[in-house]
PDB file of C-alpha atoms in Angstrom:
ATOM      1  CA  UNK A   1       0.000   0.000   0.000  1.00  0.00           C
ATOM      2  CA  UNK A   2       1.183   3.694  -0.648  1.00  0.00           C
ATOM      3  CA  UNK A   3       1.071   5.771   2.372  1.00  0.00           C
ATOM      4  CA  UNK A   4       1.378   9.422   3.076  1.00  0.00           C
ATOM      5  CA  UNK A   5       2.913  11.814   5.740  1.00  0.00           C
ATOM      6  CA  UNK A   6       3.825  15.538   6.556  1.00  0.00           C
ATOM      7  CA  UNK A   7       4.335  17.638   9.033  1.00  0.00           C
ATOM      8  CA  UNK A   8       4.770  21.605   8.982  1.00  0.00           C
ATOM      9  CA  UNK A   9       7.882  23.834  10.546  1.00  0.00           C
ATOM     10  CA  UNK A  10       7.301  27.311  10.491  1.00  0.00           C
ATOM     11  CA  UNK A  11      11.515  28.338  10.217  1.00  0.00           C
ATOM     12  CA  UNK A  12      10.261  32.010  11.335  1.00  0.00           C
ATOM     13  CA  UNK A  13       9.508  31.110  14.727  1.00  0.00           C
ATOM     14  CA  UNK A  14      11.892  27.736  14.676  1.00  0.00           C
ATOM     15  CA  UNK A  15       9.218  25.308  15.949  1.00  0.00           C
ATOM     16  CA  UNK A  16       6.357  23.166  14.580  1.00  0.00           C
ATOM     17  CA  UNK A  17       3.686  24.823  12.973  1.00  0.00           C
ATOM     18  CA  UNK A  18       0.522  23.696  15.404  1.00  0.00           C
ATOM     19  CA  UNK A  19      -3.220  23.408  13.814  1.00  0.00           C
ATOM     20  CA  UNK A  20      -2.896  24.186   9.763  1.00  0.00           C
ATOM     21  CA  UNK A  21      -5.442  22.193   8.616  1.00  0.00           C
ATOM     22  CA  UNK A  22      -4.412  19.632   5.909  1.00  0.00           C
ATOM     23  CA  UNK A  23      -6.361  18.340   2.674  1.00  0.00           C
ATOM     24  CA  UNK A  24      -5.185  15.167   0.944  1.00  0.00           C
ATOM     25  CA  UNK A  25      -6.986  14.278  -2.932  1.00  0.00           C
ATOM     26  CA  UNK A  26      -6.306  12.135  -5.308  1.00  0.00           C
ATOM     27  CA  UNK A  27      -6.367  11.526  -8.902  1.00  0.00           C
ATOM     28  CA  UNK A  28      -5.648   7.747 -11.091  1.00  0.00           C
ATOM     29  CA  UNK A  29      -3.412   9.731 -14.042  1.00  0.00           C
ATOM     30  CA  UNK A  30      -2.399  12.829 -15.004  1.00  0.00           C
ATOM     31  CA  UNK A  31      -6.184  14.250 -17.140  1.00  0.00           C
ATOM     32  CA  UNK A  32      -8.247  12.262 -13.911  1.00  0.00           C
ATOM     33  CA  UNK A  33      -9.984  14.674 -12.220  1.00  0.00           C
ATOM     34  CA  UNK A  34      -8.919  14.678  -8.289  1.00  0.00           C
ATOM     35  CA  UNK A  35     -11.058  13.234  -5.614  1.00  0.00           C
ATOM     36  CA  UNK A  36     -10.983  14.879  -2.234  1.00  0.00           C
ATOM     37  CA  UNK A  37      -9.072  11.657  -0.080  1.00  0.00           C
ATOM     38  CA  UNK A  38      -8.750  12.669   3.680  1.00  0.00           C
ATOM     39  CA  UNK A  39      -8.624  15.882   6.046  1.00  0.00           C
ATOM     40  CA  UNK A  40      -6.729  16.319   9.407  1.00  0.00           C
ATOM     41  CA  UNK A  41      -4.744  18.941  11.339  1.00  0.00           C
ATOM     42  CA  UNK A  42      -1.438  19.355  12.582  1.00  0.00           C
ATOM     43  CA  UNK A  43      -0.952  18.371  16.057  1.00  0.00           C
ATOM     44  CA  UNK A  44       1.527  20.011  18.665  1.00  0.00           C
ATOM     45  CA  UNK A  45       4.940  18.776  16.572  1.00  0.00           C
ATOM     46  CA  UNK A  46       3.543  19.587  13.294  1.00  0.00           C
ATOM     47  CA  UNK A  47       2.689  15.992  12.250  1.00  0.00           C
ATOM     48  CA  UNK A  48      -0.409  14.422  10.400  1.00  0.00           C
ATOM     49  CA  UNK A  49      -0.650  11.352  11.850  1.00  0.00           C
ATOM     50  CA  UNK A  50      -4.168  10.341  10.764  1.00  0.00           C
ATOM     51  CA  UNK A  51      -4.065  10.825   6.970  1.00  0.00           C
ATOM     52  CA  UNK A  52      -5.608   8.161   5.132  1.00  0.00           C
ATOM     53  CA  UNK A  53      -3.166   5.793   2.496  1.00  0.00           C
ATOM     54  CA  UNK A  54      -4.126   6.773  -1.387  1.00  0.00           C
ATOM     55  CA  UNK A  55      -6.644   4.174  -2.830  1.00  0.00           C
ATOM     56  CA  UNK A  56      -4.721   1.491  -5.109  1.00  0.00           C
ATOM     57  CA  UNK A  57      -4.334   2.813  -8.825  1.00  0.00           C
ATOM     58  CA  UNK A  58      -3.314   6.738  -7.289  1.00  0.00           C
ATOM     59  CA  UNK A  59      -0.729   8.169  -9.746  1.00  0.00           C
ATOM     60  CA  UNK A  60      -0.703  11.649  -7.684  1.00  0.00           C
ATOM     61  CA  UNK A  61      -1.582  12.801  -4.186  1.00  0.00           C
ATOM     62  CA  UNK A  62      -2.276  16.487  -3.484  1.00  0.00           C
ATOM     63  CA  UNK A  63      -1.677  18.150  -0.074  1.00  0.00           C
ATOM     64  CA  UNK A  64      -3.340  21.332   0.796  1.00  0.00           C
ATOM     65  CA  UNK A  65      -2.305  23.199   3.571  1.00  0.00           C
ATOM     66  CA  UNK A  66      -4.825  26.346   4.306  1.00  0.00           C
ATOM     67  CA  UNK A  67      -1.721  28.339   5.934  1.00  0.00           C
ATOM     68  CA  UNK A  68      -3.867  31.518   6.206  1.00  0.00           C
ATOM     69  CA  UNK A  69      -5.421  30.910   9.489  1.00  0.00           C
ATOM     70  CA  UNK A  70      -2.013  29.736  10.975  1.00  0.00           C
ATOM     71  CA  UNK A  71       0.195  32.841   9.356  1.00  0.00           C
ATOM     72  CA  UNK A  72      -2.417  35.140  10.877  1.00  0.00           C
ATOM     73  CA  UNK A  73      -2.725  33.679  14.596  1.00  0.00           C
ATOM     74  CA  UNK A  74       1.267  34.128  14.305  1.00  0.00           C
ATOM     75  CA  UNK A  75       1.213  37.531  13.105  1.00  0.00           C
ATOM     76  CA  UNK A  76      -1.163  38.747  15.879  1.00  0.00           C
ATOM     77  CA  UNK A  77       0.952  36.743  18.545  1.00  0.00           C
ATOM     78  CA  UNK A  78       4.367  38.399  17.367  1.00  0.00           C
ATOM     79  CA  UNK A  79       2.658  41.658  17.472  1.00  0.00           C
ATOM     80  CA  UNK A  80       2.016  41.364  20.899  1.00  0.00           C
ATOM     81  CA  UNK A  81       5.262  39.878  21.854  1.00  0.00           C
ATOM     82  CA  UNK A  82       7.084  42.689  20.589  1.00  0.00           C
ATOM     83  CA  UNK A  83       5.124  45.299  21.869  1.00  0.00           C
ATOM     84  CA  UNK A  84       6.413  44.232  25.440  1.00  0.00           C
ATOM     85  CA  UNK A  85      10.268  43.867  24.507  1.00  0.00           C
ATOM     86  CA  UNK A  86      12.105  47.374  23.878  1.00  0.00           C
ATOM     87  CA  UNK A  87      14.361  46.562  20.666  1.00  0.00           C
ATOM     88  CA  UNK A  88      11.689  44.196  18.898  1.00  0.00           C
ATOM     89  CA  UNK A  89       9.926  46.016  15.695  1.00  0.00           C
ATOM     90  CA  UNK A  90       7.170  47.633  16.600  1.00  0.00           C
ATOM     91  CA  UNK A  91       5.273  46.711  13.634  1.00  0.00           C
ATOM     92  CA  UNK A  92       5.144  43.553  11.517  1.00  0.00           C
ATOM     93  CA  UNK A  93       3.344  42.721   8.102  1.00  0.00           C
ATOM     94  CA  UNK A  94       0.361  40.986   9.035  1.00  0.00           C
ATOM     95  CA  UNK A  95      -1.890  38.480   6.710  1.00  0.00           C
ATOM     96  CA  UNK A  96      -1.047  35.971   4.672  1.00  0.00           C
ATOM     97  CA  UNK A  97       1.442  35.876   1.594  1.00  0.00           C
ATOM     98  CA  UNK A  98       0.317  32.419   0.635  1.00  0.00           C
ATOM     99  CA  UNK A  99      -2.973  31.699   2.152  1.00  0.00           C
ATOM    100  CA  UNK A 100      -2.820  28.296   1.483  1.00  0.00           C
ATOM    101  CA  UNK A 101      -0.215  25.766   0.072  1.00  0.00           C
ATOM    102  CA  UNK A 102      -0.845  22.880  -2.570  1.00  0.00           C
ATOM    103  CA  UNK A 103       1.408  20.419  -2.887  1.00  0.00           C
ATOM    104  CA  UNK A 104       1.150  17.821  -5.718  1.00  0.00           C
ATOM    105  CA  UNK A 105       3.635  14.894  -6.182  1.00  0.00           C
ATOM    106  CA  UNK A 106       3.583  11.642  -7.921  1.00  0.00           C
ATOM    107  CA  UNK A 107       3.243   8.236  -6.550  1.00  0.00           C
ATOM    108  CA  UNK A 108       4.122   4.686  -7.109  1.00  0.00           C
ATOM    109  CA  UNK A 109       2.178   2.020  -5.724  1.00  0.00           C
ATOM    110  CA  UNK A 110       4.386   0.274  -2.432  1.00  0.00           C
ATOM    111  CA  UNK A 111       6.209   3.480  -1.234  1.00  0.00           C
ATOM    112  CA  UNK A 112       5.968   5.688   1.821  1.00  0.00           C
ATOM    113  CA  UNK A 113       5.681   9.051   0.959  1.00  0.00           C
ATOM    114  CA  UNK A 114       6.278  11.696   3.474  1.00  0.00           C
ATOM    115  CA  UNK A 115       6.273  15.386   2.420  1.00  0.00           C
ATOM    116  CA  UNK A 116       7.756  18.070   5.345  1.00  0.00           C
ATOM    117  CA  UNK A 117       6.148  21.822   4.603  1.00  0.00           C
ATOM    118  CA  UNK A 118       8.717  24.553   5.704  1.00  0.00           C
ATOM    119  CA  UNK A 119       6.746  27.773   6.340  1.00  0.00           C
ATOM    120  CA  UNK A 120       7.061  31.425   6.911  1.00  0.00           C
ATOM    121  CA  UNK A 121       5.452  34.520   6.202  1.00  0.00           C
ATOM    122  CA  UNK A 122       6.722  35.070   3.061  1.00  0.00           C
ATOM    123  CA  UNK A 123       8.155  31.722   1.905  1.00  0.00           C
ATOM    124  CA  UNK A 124       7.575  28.175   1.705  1.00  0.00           C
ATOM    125  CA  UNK A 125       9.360  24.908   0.349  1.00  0.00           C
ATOM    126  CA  UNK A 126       9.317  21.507   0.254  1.00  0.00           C
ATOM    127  CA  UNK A 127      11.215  18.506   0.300  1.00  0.00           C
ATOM    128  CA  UNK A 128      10.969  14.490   0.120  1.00  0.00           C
ATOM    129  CA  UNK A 129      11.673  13.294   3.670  1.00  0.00           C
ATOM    130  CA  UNK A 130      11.812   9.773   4.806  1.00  0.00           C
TER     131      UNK A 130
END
């Protein structure tokens, strides 16, 4: 069976990116059309633990990561953190950049895939992990 995995570091604060919810879909070939597959959330060390494997005869998997929510709850948090220390900017961007991430890789039938988001306001990549 193929299987799936991810987690999300947000590299602007240096720790795991906690609750960005995560959408997994599905397509058999590259014209399919893709079939919604799984939802879950990141937990306290940035994992998806729960995400369903790919039905047999998936050729690609996309992961959506709605980072909006996330990016904003940080913003707001790092406002008020600097506010109280006396050389920290006293004003930050706020919003979202990318307001959500998708992710789309292909897939061969037996492997472990596992797909590590790194995250900040104003940047993003990606990587195969193991």
């Amino acid at each position: 069976m193929t299987s799936v995995s991810t987690h999300v570091l947000d590299t602007s604060a240096g720790r795991p990116a906690r609750g960005v919810a995560v959408t997994l879909a599905v397509r058999a070939g590259s014209g399919a059309p893709w079939v919604p597959h799984g939802t879950s959330a990141t937990d306290a060390d940035g994992r998806c633990k729960d995400l369903p494997d790919p039905p047999q005869g998936t050729s690609h998997v996309r992961l959506e990561f709605a980072t909006e929510p996330y990016l904003t709850r940080q913003s707001t948090d790092h406002r008020s953190r600097a506010e109280d220390q006396q050389d920290a900017p006293r004003t930050r961007d706020s919003g979202a950049f990318f307001p959500e991430v998708a992710i789309v890789f292909a897939v061969e039938p037996g492997e472990h895939y596992h797909v590590p988001l790194l995250l900040n306001p104003f940047g993003y990549s990606v990587y195969r992990g193991s």
